[in-house]
Amino acid sequence: MIVTVTANPSLDRLVVLGAPLRRGAVQRAQGAAADPGGKGVNVSRVVHAAGAGTVAVLPADQGDPLLVALARLDVPAIPVPVGHEVRSNITVTEPDGTTTKLNAPGPHLASETVQALEDAVVAAADGASWLALCGSLPPGLPDDWYARLMARLGAGPDGPRIAVDTSGAALAASAVRGVALLKPNAEELAELVGRDPVAGAEFESRAAAGDPGPVLDAARELHRATGAAVLATLGGAGALLVTADGAWVATPPRITVRSTVGAGDSSLAGYLIAHERGAQPPECLSLAVAYGAAAAALPGTQAPRPEELAVADVRVTAL
């Protein structure tokens, strides 16, 4: 069972433009949609679509449009009442695949809601194989909330493996011993190892040019500091994985990019799905990249299904 935690879920509203975005102008959309979102929710949607066991823990009131959308998809969820409607995020996609995302901050969580959310996570994690702590933290939660959750759960052979996919101060506070998997993007990885965030762009460009050395060095540094496997997603250049057993880089299949929103979440889901099946690290990386590419080829934050993957076209190289 893969349990996901999304402390700041969203209803993701997609606007598809038929021409480039013109600031200050009025434009007609070619299409629009609304999907349940938030990083952990996205992971659970992909895992569920693959036929694997999952449950999404999140703050939301019964009847919230997000929960209605999840129920329509048959994705299991454990909602914790919050007293506010879940935030809406807006994504605008252009014909060339350019994606603009406007994220609302989310409602402030009262102390009693935070306690109830923590209790729900601990209860759901009992017997789980993976606990994925995903996404930004809403107002009312401290930067080290994920770390506090990990401390409460404890690190032992009987507990779930913990994966973390967040950013900024929350990611820095979570990059500690006891985490099984960290999934930064290139910019986040650069920040975690004390580099200027612009180094992340160099990581991606060098990897795309066939030189994964800089991102490999950074991922190995993070692995040594935390003991965690590091799955670094590199956008169109694919992804790189460092574990205690070695390091690998994977290049994605060729696709037409329609929306990059949720691609990293799908990559994390792919890795967890493969690990649940007993796959070795290279195979986990391959499925992660296949899922990320499939998600980028879909509009909005749709969850790619197994039949939409091009696993055979992912190239994995040992480093």
PDB file of C-alpha atoms in Angstrom:
ATOM      1  CA  MET A   1       0.000   0.000   0.000  1.00  0.00           C
ATOM      2  CA  ILE A   2       1.275   3.441  -0.982  1.00  0.00           C
ATOM      3  CA  VAL A   3      -0.063   6.176   1.291  1.00  0.00           C
ATOM      4  CA  THR A   4       0.244   9.760   0.107  1.00  0.00           C
ATOM      5  CA  VAL A   5      -0.022  12.940   2.149  1.00  0.00           C
ATOM      6  CA  THR A   6      -1.067  16.190   0.503  1.00  0.00           C
ATOM      7  CA  ALA A   7      -1.200  18.933   3.122  1.00  0.00           C
ATOM      8  CA  ASN A   8      -2.125  21.592   0.553  1.00  0.00           C
ATOM      9  CA  PRO A   9      -4.388  19.916  -2.035  1.00  0.00           C
ATOM     10  CA  SER A  10      -6.016  21.765  -4.894  1.00  0.00           C
ATOM     11  CA  LEU A  11      -8.624  21.614  -7.582  1.00  0.00           C
ATOM     12  CA  ASP A  12      -6.515  22.144 -10.703  1.00  0.00           C
ATOM     13  CA  ARG A  13      -8.330  24.162 -13.328  1.00  0.00           C
ATOM     14  CA  LEU A  14      -6.894  23.915 -16.845  1.00  0.00           C
ATOM     15  CA  VAL A  15      -7.310  26.493 -19.615  1.00  0.00           C
ATOM     16  CA  VAL A  16      -6.091  25.415 -23.069  1.00  0.00           C
ATOM     17  CA  LEU A  17      -5.248  28.239 -25.473  1.00  0.00           C
ATOM     18  CA  GLY A  18      -5.183  27.912 -29.246  1.00  0.00           C
ATOM     19  CA  ALA A  19      -2.676  30.757 -29.606  1.00  0.00           C
ATOM     20  CA  PRO A  20       0.204  32.147 -27.505  1.00  0.00           C
ATOM     21  CA  LEU A  21      -0.824  33.898 -24.294  1.00  0.00           C
ATOM     22  CA  ARG A  22      -1.145  37.668 -24.709  1.00  0.00           C
ATOM     23  CA  ARG A  23      -0.808  39.541 -21.443  1.00  0.00           C
ATOM     24  CA  GLY A  24      -3.533  42.107 -20.880  1.00  0.00           C
ATOM     25  CA  ALA A  25      -5.676  40.797 -23.740  1.00  0.00           C
ATOM     26  CA  VAL A  26      -8.938  38.855 -23.856  1.00  0.00           C
ATOM     27  CA  GLN A  27      -8.551  35.391 -25.406  1.00  0.00           C
ATOM     28  CA  ARG A  28     -10.934  32.513 -25.973  1.00  0.00           C
ATOM     29  CA  ALA A  29      -9.919  29.125 -24.661  1.00  0.00           C
ATOM     30  CA  GLN A  30     -10.054  26.026 -26.841  1.00  0.00           C
ATOM     31  CA  GLY A  31     -10.821  23.890 -23.850  1.00  0.00           C
ATOM     32  CA  ALA A  32     -11.061  23.770 -20.063  1.00  0.00           C
ATOM     33  CA  ALA A  33     -11.105  21.112 -17.373  1.00  0.00           C
ATOM     34  CA  ALA A  34     -10.882  20.660 -13.615  1.00  0.00           C
ATOM     35  CA  ASP A  35      -8.937  17.806 -12.007  1.00  0.00           C
ATOM     36  CA  PRO A  36      -8.186  16.872  -8.394  1.00  0.00           C
ATOM     37  CA  GLY A  37      -4.625  17.970  -7.690  1.00  0.00           C
ATOM     38  CA  GLY A  38      -1.782  18.476  -5.283  1.00  0.00           C
ATOM     39  CA  LYS A  39       1.363  16.392  -5.492  1.00  0.00           C
ATOM     40  CA  GLY A  40       0.281  13.512  -3.270  1.00  0.00           C
ATOM     41  CA  VAL A  41      -3.160  13.399  -4.854  1.00  0.00           C
ATOM     42  CA  ASN A  42      -1.520  13.192  -8.273  1.00  0.00           C
ATOM     43  CA  VAL A  43       0.699  10.329  -7.100  1.00  0.00           C
ATOM     44  CA  SER A  44      -2.296   8.409  -5.732  1.00  0.00           C
ATOM     45  CA  ARG A  45      -4.220   8.938  -8.965  1.00  0.00           C
ATOM     46  CA  VAL A  46      -1.377   7.439 -11.020  1.00  0.00           C
ATOM     47  CA  VAL A  47      -0.856   4.544  -8.595  1.00  0.00           C
ATOM     48  CA  HIS A  48      -4.573   3.782  -8.588  1.00  0.00           C
ATOM     49  CA  ALA A  49      -4.723   3.885 -12.401  1.00  0.00           C
ATOM     50  CA  ALA A  50      -1.934   1.275 -12.417  1.00  0.00           C
ATOM     51  CA  GLY A  51      -4.025  -1.044 -10.262  1.00  0.00           C
ATOM     52  CA  ALA A  52      -1.828  -0.737  -7.165  1.00  0.00           C
ATOM     53  CA  GLY A  53      -3.095  -0.044  -3.658  1.00  0.00           C
ATOM     54  CA  THR A  54      -3.103   3.552  -2.479  1.00  0.00           C
ATOM     55  CA  VAL A  55      -4.912   6.026  -0.267  1.00  0.00           C
ATOM     56  CA  ALA A  56      -4.606   9.817  -0.247  1.00  0.00           C
ATOM     57  CA  VAL A  57      -4.652  11.608   3.111  1.00  0.00           C
ATOM     58  CA  LEU A  58      -5.586  15.279   2.826  1.00  0.00           C
ATOM     59  CA  PRO A  59      -7.422  18.142   4.543  1.00  0.00           C
ATOM     60  CA  ALA A  60     -10.828  18.637   2.897  1.00  0.00           C
ATOM     61  CA  ASP A  61     -14.457  18.819   3.965  1.00  0.00           C
ATOM     62  CA  GLN A  62     -16.995  16.225   2.897  1.00  0.00           C
ATOM     63  CA  GLY A  63     -18.655  17.382  -0.306  1.00  0.00           C
ATOM     64  CA  ASP A  64     -15.685  19.485  -1.395  1.00  0.00           C
ATOM     65  CA  PRO A  65     -15.370  19.478  -5.215  1.00  0.00           C
ATOM     66  CA  LEU A  66     -11.927  17.883  -4.860  1.00  0.00           C
ATOM     67  CA  LEU A  67     -13.346  14.897  -2.968  1.00  0.00           C
ATOM     68  CA  VAL A  68     -16.229  14.626  -5.423  1.00  0.00           C
ATOM     69  CA  ALA A  69     -13.691  14.463  -8.267  1.00  0.00           C
ATOM     70  CA  LEU A  70     -11.604  11.816  -6.477  1.00  0.00           C
ATOM     71  CA  ALA A  71     -14.713   9.730  -5.791  1.00  0.00           C
ATOM     72  CA  ARG A  72     -15.610   9.938  -9.476  1.00  0.00           C
ATOM     73  CA  LEU A  73     -12.180   8.441 -10.229  1.00  0.00           C
ATOM     74  CA  ASP A  74     -12.582   5.827  -7.459  1.00  0.00           C
ATOM     75  CA  VAL A  75      -9.346   7.004  -5.802  1.00  0.00           C
ATOM     76  CA  PRO A  76      -9.461   6.122  -2.079  1.00  0.00           C
ATOM     77  CA  ALA A  77      -9.054   9.108   0.218  1.00  0.00           C
ATOM     78  CA  ILE A  78      -8.982   9.894   3.933  1.00  0.00           C
ATOM     79  CA  PRO A  79     -10.202  13.489   4.304  1.00  0.00           C
ATOM     80  CA  VAL A  80      -9.691  15.541   7.445  1.00  0.00           C
ATOM     81  CA  PRO A  81     -12.273  18.335   7.935  1.00  0.00           C
ATOM     82  CA  VAL A  82     -10.740  21.776   7.523  1.00  0.00           C
ATOM     83  CA  GLY A  83     -13.667  24.196   7.461  1.00  0.00           C
ATOM     84  CA  HIS A  84     -12.631  25.769   4.141  1.00  0.00           C
ATOM     85  CA  GLU A  85     -12.992  24.892   0.493  1.00  0.00           C
ATOM     86  CA  VAL A  86      -9.837  23.452  -1.048  1.00  0.00           C
ATOM     87  CA  ARG A  87      -7.848  26.016  -3.057  1.00  0.00           C
ATOM     88  CA  SER A  88      -8.023  26.258  -6.828  1.00  0.00           C
ATOM     89  CA  ASN A  89      -4.889  26.394  -8.990  1.00  0.00           C
ATOM     90  CA  ILE A  90      -5.022  27.650 -12.559  1.00  0.00           C
ATOM     91  CA  THR A  91      -2.904  26.230 -15.366  1.00  0.00           C
ATOM     92  CA  VAL A  92      -2.721  27.871 -18.802  1.00  0.00           C
ATOM     93  CA  THR A  93      -1.202  25.861 -21.651  1.00  0.00           C
ATOM     94  CA  GLU A  94      -0.168  27.242 -25.039  1.00  0.00           C
ATOM     95  CA  PRO A  95       0.112  25.380 -28.374  1.00  0.00           C
ATOM     96  CA  ASP A  96       3.886  24.939 -28.080  1.00  0.00           C
ATOM     97  CA  GLY A  97       3.535  23.267 -24.683  1.00  0.00           C
ATOM     98  CA  THR A  98       4.440  26.348 -22.630  1.00  0.00           C
ATOM     99  CA  THR A  99       2.716  26.011 -19.265  1.00  0.00           C
ATOM    100  CA  THR A 100       1.887  28.857 -16.887  1.00  0.00           C
ATOM    101  CA  LYS A 101       0.678  27.870 -13.434  1.00  0.00           C
ATOM    102  CA  LEU A 102      -0.950  30.157 -10.852  1.00  0.00           C
ATOM    103  CA  ASN A 103      -1.062  28.536  -7.418  1.00  0.00           C
ATOM    104  CA  ALA A 104      -3.210  29.842  -4.574  1.00  0.00           C
ATOM    105  CA  PRO A 105      -1.697  29.705  -1.065  1.00  0.00           C
ATOM    106  CA  GLY A 106      -4.368  27.459   0.453  1.00  0.00           C
ATOM    107  CA  PRO A 107      -6.419  27.902   3.631  1.00  0.00           C
ATOM    108  CA  HIS A 108      -4.818  28.392   7.033  1.00  0.00           C
ATOM    109  CA  LEU A 109      -4.954  25.172   9.044  1.00  0.00           C
ATOM    110  CA  ALA A 110      -6.044  25.550  12.653  1.00  0.00           C
ATOM    111  CA  SER A 111      -4.046  23.723  15.331  1.00  0.00           C
ATOM    112  CA  GLU A 112      -6.804  21.160  15.896  1.00  0.00           C
ATOM    113  CA  THR A 113      -6.904  20.430  12.157  1.00  0.00           C
ATOM    114  CA  VAL A 114      -3.135  19.954  12.072  1.00  0.00           C
ATOM    115  CA  GLN A 115      -3.370  17.493  14.971  1.00  0.00           C
ATOM    116  CA  ALA A 116      -6.193  15.575  13.284  1.00  0.00           C
ATOM    117  CA  LEU A 117      -4.222  15.463  10.036  1.00  0.00           C
ATOM    118  CA  GLU A 118      -1.146  14.105  11.802  1.00  0.00           C
ATOM    119  CA  ASP A 119      -3.235  11.455  13.558  1.00  0.00           C
ATOM    120  CA  ALA A 120      -4.819  10.430  10.242  1.00  0.00           C
ATOM    121  CA  VAL A 121      -1.394  10.088   8.608  1.00  0.00           C
ATOM    122  CA  VAL A 122      -0.018   7.959  11.437  1.00  0.00           C
ATOM    123  CA  ALA A 123      -3.075   5.682  11.354  1.00  0.00           C
ATOM    124  CA  ALA A 124      -2.974   5.309   7.562  1.00  0.00           C
ATOM    125  CA  ALA A 125       0.779   4.605   7.579  1.00  0.00           C
ATOM    126  CA  ASP A 126       0.338   1.574   9.836  1.00  0.00           C
ATOM    127  CA  GLY A 127       1.153  -1.395   7.612  1.00  0.00           C
ATOM    128  CA  ALA A 128       1.900   0.703   4.534  1.00  0.00           C
ATOM    129  CA  SER A 129       4.942  -0.041   2.388  1.00  0.00           C
ATOM    130  CA  TRP A 130       5.495   3.599   1.349  1.00  0.00           C
ATOM    131  CA  LEU A 131       4.456   6.934   2.815  1.00  0.00           C
ATOM    132  CA  ALA A 132       4.885   9.766   0.300  1.00  0.00           C
ATOM    133  CA  LEU A 133       4.964  13.271   1.809  1.00  0.00           C
ATOM    134  CA  CYS A 134       4.219  15.558  -1.083  1.00  0.00           C
ATOM    135  CA  GLY A 135       3.804  19.175  -2.013  1.00  0.00           C
ATOM    136  CA  SER A 136       3.857  22.590  -0.419  1.00  0.00           C
ATOM    137  CA  LEU A 137       2.743  23.294   3.134  1.00  0.00           C
ATOM    138  CA  PRO A 138      -0.265  25.558   3.674  1.00  0.00           C
ATOM    139  CA  PRO A 139      -0.391  28.465   6.132  1.00  0.00           C
ATOM    140  CA  GLY A 140      -0.446  27.139   9.672  1.00  0.00           C
ATOM    141  CA  LEU A 141       2.139  24.413   9.174  1.00  0.00           C
ATOM    142  CA  PRO A 142       5.813  24.963  10.062  1.00  0.00           C
ATOM    143  CA  ASP A 143       8.568  24.301   7.536  1.00  0.00           C
ATOM    144  CA  ASP A 144       9.668  21.212   9.467  1.00  0.00           C
ATOM    145  CA  TRP A 145       6.208  19.612   9.599  1.00  0.00           C
ATOM    146  CA  TYR A 146       7.217  16.715   7.369  1.00  0.00           C
ATOM    147  CA  ALA A 147      10.284  16.142   9.534  1.00  0.00           C
ATOM    148  CA  ARG A 148       8.078  16.162  12.640  1.00  0.00           C
ATOM    149  CA  LEU A 149       5.811  13.579  11.055  1.00  0.00           C
ATOM    150  CA  MET A 150       8.802  11.382  10.305  1.00  0.00           C
ATOM    151  CA  ALA A 151       9.994  11.702  13.903  1.00  0.00           C
ATOM    152  CA  ARG A 152       6.569  10.724  15.177  1.00  0.00           C
ATOM    153  CA  LEU A 153       6.430   7.695  12.895  1.00  0.00           C
ATOM    154  CA  GLY A 154       9.957   6.665  13.818  1.00  0.00           C
ATOM    155  CA  ALA A 155      12.478   4.884  11.656  1.00  0.00           C
ATOM    156  CA  GLY A 156      12.385   1.125  11.894  1.00  0.00           C
ATOM    157  CA  PRO A 157      12.040  -2.055   9.847  1.00  0.00           C
ATOM    158  CA  ASP A 158       8.308  -2.284  10.623  1.00  0.00           C
ATOM    159  CA  GLY A 159       7.442   1.233   9.474  1.00  0.00           C
ATOM    160  CA  PRO A 160       6.808   2.475   5.935  1.00  0.00           C
ATOM    161  CA  ARG A 161       9.559   3.733   3.680  1.00  0.00           C
ATOM    162  CA  ILE A 162       9.248   7.491   3.435  1.00  0.00           C
ATOM    163  CA  ALA A 163       9.482   9.441   0.186  1.00  0.00           C
ATOM    164  CA  VAL A 164       9.562  13.244   0.158  1.00  0.00           C
ATOM    165  CA  ASP A 165       8.668  15.480  -2.783  1.00  0.00           C
ATOM    166  CA  THR A 166       8.406  19.114  -1.756  1.00  0.00           C
ATOM    167  CA  SER A 167      10.437  22.287  -2.204  1.00  0.00           C
ATOM    168  CA  GLY A 168      12.084  25.229  -0.472  1.00  0.00           C
ATOM    169  CA  ALA A 169      12.433  25.267   3.295  1.00  0.00           C
ATOM    170  CA  ALA A 170      10.161  22.234   3.711  1.00  0.00           C
ATOM    171  CA  LEU A 171      12.442  20.153   1.490  1.00  0.00           C
ATOM    172  CA  ALA A 172      15.587  21.341   3.273  1.00  0.00           C
ATOM    173  CA  ALA A 173      14.065  20.434   6.646  1.00  0.00           C
ATOM    174  CA  SER A 174      13.055  16.993   5.337  1.00  0.00           C
ATOM    175  CA  ALA A 175      16.426  16.009   3.875  1.00  0.00           C
ATOM    176  CA  VAL A 176      17.437  14.054   6.966  1.00  0.00           C
ATOM    177  CA  ARG A 177      18.463  10.545   7.915  1.00  0.00           C
ATOM    178  CA  GLY A 178      15.509   8.183   7.863  1.00  0.00           C
ATOM    179  CA  VAL A 179      14.131   9.296   4.503  1.00  0.00           C
ATOM    180  CA  ALA A 180      14.168   6.461   1.967  1.00  0.00           C
ATOM    181  CA  LEU A 181      13.696   8.567  -1.180  1.00  0.00           C
ATOM    182  CA  LEU A 182      14.091  12.236  -2.070  1.00  0.00           C
ATOM    183  CA  LYS A 183      12.685  13.468  -5.401  1.00  0.00           C
ATOM    184  CA  PRO A 184      14.013  16.946  -6.154  1.00  0.00           C
ATOM    185  CA  ASN A 185      13.965  18.563  -9.549  1.00  0.00           C
ATOM    186  CA  ALA A 186      17.205  20.058 -10.845  1.00  0.00           C
ATOM    187  CA  GLU A 187      16.708  23.454  -9.203  1.00  0.00           C
ATOM    188  CA  GLU A 188      15.743  21.923  -5.863  1.00  0.00           C
ATOM    189  CA  LEU A 189      18.730  19.578  -5.954  1.00  0.00           C
ATOM    190  CA  ALA A 190      21.065  22.527  -6.537  1.00  0.00           C
ATOM    191  CA  GLU A 191      19.604  24.341  -3.525  1.00  0.00           C
ATOM    192  CA  LEU A 192      19.851  21.267  -1.299  1.00  0.00           C
ATOM    193  CA  VAL A 193      23.599  20.980  -1.862  1.00  0.00           C
ATOM    194  CA  GLY A 194      24.231  24.699  -1.357  1.00  0.00           C
ATOM    195  CA  ARG A 195      24.468  25.764  -4.992  1.00  0.00           C
ATOM    196  CA  ASP A 196      22.778  28.707  -6.650  1.00  0.00           C
ATOM    197  CA  PRO A 197      19.345  27.599  -7.951  1.00  0.00           C
ATOM    198  CA  VAL A 198      20.374  28.643 -11.482  1.00  0.00           C
ATOM    199  CA  ALA A 199      22.800  25.715 -11.376  1.00  0.00           C
ATOM    200  CA  GLY A 200      19.713  23.545 -11.840  1.00  0.00           C
ATOM    201  CA  ALA A 201      19.329  24.823 -15.390  1.00  0.00           C
ATOM    202  CA  GLU A 202      22.931  23.808 -16.042  1.00  0.00           C
ATOM    203  CA  PHE A 203      22.222  20.355 -14.618  1.00  0.00           C
ATOM    204  CA  GLU A 204      19.411  19.906 -17.147  1.00  0.00           C
ATOM    205  CA  SER A 205      21.251  21.355 -20.138  1.00  0.00           C
ATOM    206  CA  ARG A 206      24.426  19.365 -19.462  1.00  0.00           C
ATOM    207  CA  ALA A 207      22.425  16.153 -19.006  1.00  0.00           C
ATOM    208  CA  ALA A 208      20.501  16.829 -22.223  1.00  0.00           C
ATOM    209  CA  ALA A 209      23.858  17.247 -23.989  1.00  0.00           C
ATOM    210  CA  GLY A 210      25.030  13.870 -22.707  1.00  0.00           C
ATOM    211  CA  ASP A 211      26.999  15.059 -19.657  1.00  0.00           C
ATOM    212  CA  PRO A 212      25.196  14.130 -16.427  1.00  0.00           C
ATOM    213  CA  GLY A 213      28.365  14.728 -14.370  1.00  0.00           C
ATOM    214  CA  PRO A 214      27.272  17.900 -12.516  1.00  0.00           C
ATOM    215  CA  VAL A 215      23.875  16.543 -11.486  1.00  0.00           C
ATOM    216  CA  LEU A 216      25.452  13.188 -10.586  1.00  0.00           C
ATOM    217  CA  ASP A 217      27.938  14.890  -8.260  1.00  0.00           C
ATOM    218  CA  ALA A 218      25.141  16.835  -6.556  1.00  0.00           C
ATOM    219  CA  ALA A 219      22.912  13.773  -6.180  1.00  0.00           C
ATOM    220  CA  ARG A 220      25.764  11.735  -4.717  1.00  0.00           C
ATOM    221  CA  GLU A 221      26.483  14.549  -2.260  1.00  0.00           C
ATOM    222  CA  LEU A 222      22.854  14.548  -1.130  1.00  0.00           C
ATOM    223  CA  HIS A 223      22.834  10.751  -0.879  1.00  0.00           C
ATOM    224  CA  ARG A 224      25.941  10.772   1.317  1.00  0.00           C
ATOM    225  CA  ALA A 225      24.407  13.407   3.606  1.00  0.00           C
ATOM    226  CA  THR A 226      21.054  11.678   4.067  1.00  0.00           C
ATOM    227  CA  GLY A 227      21.443   8.020   3.126  1.00  0.00           C
ATOM    228  CA  ALA A 228      18.352   8.437   0.928  1.00  0.00           C
ATOM    229  CA  ALA A 229      17.974   7.328  -2.644  1.00  0.00           C
ATOM    230  CA  VAL A 230      17.877  10.457  -4.800  1.00  0.00           C
ATOM    231  CA  LEU A 231      15.595  10.578  -7.839  1.00  0.00           C
ATOM    232  CA  ALA A 232      16.464  13.846  -9.589  1.00  0.00           C
ATOM    233  CA  THR A 233      14.013  14.746 -12.346  1.00  0.00           C
ATOM    234  CA  LEU A 234      15.532  16.763 -15.193  1.00  0.00           C
ATOM    235  CA  GLY A 235      12.582  17.841 -17.320  1.00  0.00           C
ATOM    236  CA  GLY A 236      13.043  16.924 -20.964  1.00  0.00           C
ATOM    237  CA  ALA A 237      16.457  15.423 -20.180  1.00  0.00           C
ATOM    238  CA  GLY A 238      14.886  12.584 -18.173  1.00  0.00           C
ATOM    239  CA  ALA A 239      16.020  11.706 -14.659  1.00  0.00           C
ATOM    240  CA  LEU A 240      18.962  10.462 -12.638  1.00  0.00           C
ATOM    241  CA  LEU A 241      18.924   8.016  -9.735  1.00  0.00           C
ATOM    242  CA  VAL A 242      21.526   7.512  -7.023  1.00  0.00           C
ATOM    243  CA  THR A 243      21.177   4.736  -4.441  1.00  0.00           C
ATOM    244  CA  ALA A 244      23.507   2.788  -2.196  1.00  0.00           C
ATOM    245  CA  ASP A 245      23.853   0.284  -5.065  1.00  0.00           C
ATOM    246  CA  GLY A 246      24.916   2.688  -7.800  1.00  0.00           C
ATOM    247  CA  ALA A 247      23.827   5.493 -10.100  1.00  0.00           C
ATOM    248  CA  TRP A 248      21.922   5.583 -13.387  1.00  0.00           C
ATOM    249  CA  VAL A 249      20.619   8.172 -15.818  1.00  0.00           C
ATOM    250  CA  ALA A 250      17.589   7.697 -18.068  1.00  0.00           C
ATOM    251  CA  THR A 251      16.518   9.596 -21.171  1.00  0.00           C
ATOM    252  CA  PRO A 252      12.817   9.805 -22.024  1.00  0.00           C
ATOM    253  CA  PRO A 253      10.957   8.768 -25.163  1.00  0.00           C
ATOM    254  CA  ARG A 254      10.189  11.470 -27.713  1.00  0.00           C
ATOM    255  CA  ILE A 255       6.839  13.130 -27.039  1.00  0.00           C
ATOM    256  CA  THR A 256       4.855  16.216 -27.931  1.00  0.00           C
ATOM    257  CA  VAL A 257       4.647  18.174 -24.681  1.00  0.00           C
ATOM    258  CA  ARG A 258       1.117  19.287 -23.837  1.00  0.00           C
ATOM    259  CA  SER A 259       1.487  20.134 -20.144  1.00  0.00           C
ATOM    260  CA  THR A 260       4.347  19.653 -17.713  1.00  0.00           C
ATOM    261  CA  VAL A 261       2.088  20.018 -14.652  1.00  0.00           C
ATOM    262  CA  GLY A 262       2.169  16.814 -12.609  1.00  0.00           C
ATOM    263  CA  ALA A 263       4.936  15.184 -14.655  1.00  0.00           C
ATOM    264  CA  GLY A 264       7.264  15.029 -11.651  1.00  0.00           C
ATOM    265  CA  ASP A 265       4.463  13.575  -9.527  1.00  0.00           C
ATOM    266  CA  SER A 266       3.897  10.889 -12.140  1.00  0.00           C
ATOM    267  CA  SER A 267       7.639  10.128 -12.119  1.00  0.00           C
ATOM    268  CA  LEU A 268       7.526   9.588  -8.368  1.00  0.00           C
ATOM    269  CA  ALA A 269       4.465   7.373  -8.763  1.00  0.00           C
ATOM    270  CA  GLY A 270       6.222   5.319 -11.431  1.00  0.00           C
ATOM    271  CA  TYR A 271       9.201   4.752  -9.176  1.00  0.00           C
ATOM    272  CA  LEU A 272       6.982   3.664  -6.262  1.00  0.00           C
ATOM    273  CA  ILE A 273       4.894   1.371  -8.471  1.00  0.00           C
ATOM    274  CA  ALA A 274       8.031  -0.343  -9.757  1.00  0.00           C
ATOM    275  CA  HIS A 275       9.482  -0.670  -6.261  1.00  0.00           C
ATOM    276  CA  GLU A 276       6.224  -2.223  -5.042  1.00  0.00           C
ATOM    277  CA  ARG A 277       6.637  -4.852  -7.741  1.00  0.00           C
ATOM    278  CA  GLY A 278      10.132  -5.703  -6.542  1.00  0.00           C
ATOM    279  CA  ALA A 279      11.962  -4.033  -9.421  1.00  0.00           C
ATOM    280  CA  GLN A 280      15.654  -3.171  -9.178  1.00  0.00           C
ATOM    281  CA  PRO A 281      16.795   0.494  -9.213  1.00  0.00           C
ATOM    282  CA  PRO A 282      17.360   0.731 -13.006  1.00  0.00           C
ATOM    283  CA  GLU A 283      13.858  -0.584 -13.657  1.00  0.00           C
ATOM    284  CA  CYS A 284      12.408   1.798 -11.052  1.00  0.00           C
ATOM    285  CA  LEU A 285      14.129   4.684 -12.832  1.00  0.00           C
ATOM    286  CA  SER A 286      12.926   3.501 -16.233  1.00  0.00           C
ATOM    287  CA  LEU A 287       9.297   3.376 -15.133  1.00  0.00           C
ATOM    288  CA  ALA A 288       9.639   6.740 -13.401  1.00  0.00           C
ATOM    289  CA  VAL A 289      10.815   8.381 -16.635  1.00  0.00           C
ATOM    290  CA  ALA A 290       8.190   6.610 -18.719  1.00  0.00           C
ATOM    291  CA  TYR A 291       5.448   7.877 -16.432  1.00  0.00           C
ATOM    292  CA  GLY A 292       6.840  11.410 -16.362  1.00  0.00           C
ATOM    293  CA  ALA A 293       6.975  11.546 -20.154  1.00  0.00           C
ATOM    294  CA  ALA A 294       3.476  10.118 -20.502  1.00  0.00           C
ATOM    295  CA  ALA A 295       2.124  12.749 -18.114  1.00  0.00           C
ATOM    296  CA  ALA A 296       3.812  15.579 -20.049  1.00  0.00           C
ATOM    297  CA  ALA A 297       2.144  14.343 -23.226  1.00  0.00           C
ATOM    298  CA  LEU A 298      -1.322  14.703 -21.666  1.00  0.00           C
ATOM    299  CA  PRO A 299      -3.236  17.948 -21.099  1.00  0.00           C
ATOM    300  CA  GLY A 300      -3.692  19.340 -17.583  1.00  0.00           C
ATOM    301  CA  THR A 301      -2.951  17.028 -14.670  1.00  0.00           C
ATOM    302  CA  GLN A 302      -4.334  13.819 -16.106  1.00  0.00           C
ATOM    303  CA  ALA A 303      -2.969  10.604 -14.643  1.00  0.00           C
ATOM    304  CA  PRO A 304      -1.229   8.492 -17.301  1.00  0.00           C
ATOM    305  CA  ARG A 305      -2.377   4.904 -17.566  1.00  0.00           C
ATOM    306  CA  PRO A 306      -0.112   1.870 -18.131  1.00  0.00           C
ATOM    307  CA  GLU A 307      -1.176   1.540 -21.771  1.00  0.00           C
ATOM    308  CA  GLU A 308       0.042   5.096 -22.441  1.00  0.00           C
ATOM    309  CA  LEU A 309       3.625   4.366 -21.395  1.00  0.00           C
ATOM    310  CA  ALA A 310       6.567   3.941 -23.760  1.00  0.00           C
ATOM    311  CA  VAL A 311       8.847   2.051 -21.390  1.00  0.00           C
ATOM    312  CA  ALA A 312      10.717   0.364 -24.232  1.00  0.00           C
ATOM    313  CA  ASP A 313      11.792   3.791 -25.504  1.00  0.00           C
ATOM    314  CA  VAL A 314      13.417   4.848 -22.227  1.00  0.00           C
ATOM    315  CA  ARG A 315      17.193   4.429 -22.289  1.00  0.00           C
ATOM    316  CA  VAL A 316      18.876   3.737 -18.927  1.00  0.00           C
ATOM    317  CA  THR A 317      22.643   4.046 -18.573  1.00  0.00           C
ATOM    318  CA  ALA A 318      24.705   3.032 -15.542  1.00  0.00           C
ATOM    319  CA  LEU A 319      27.098   5.710 -14.319  1.00  0.00           C
TER     320      LEU A 319
END
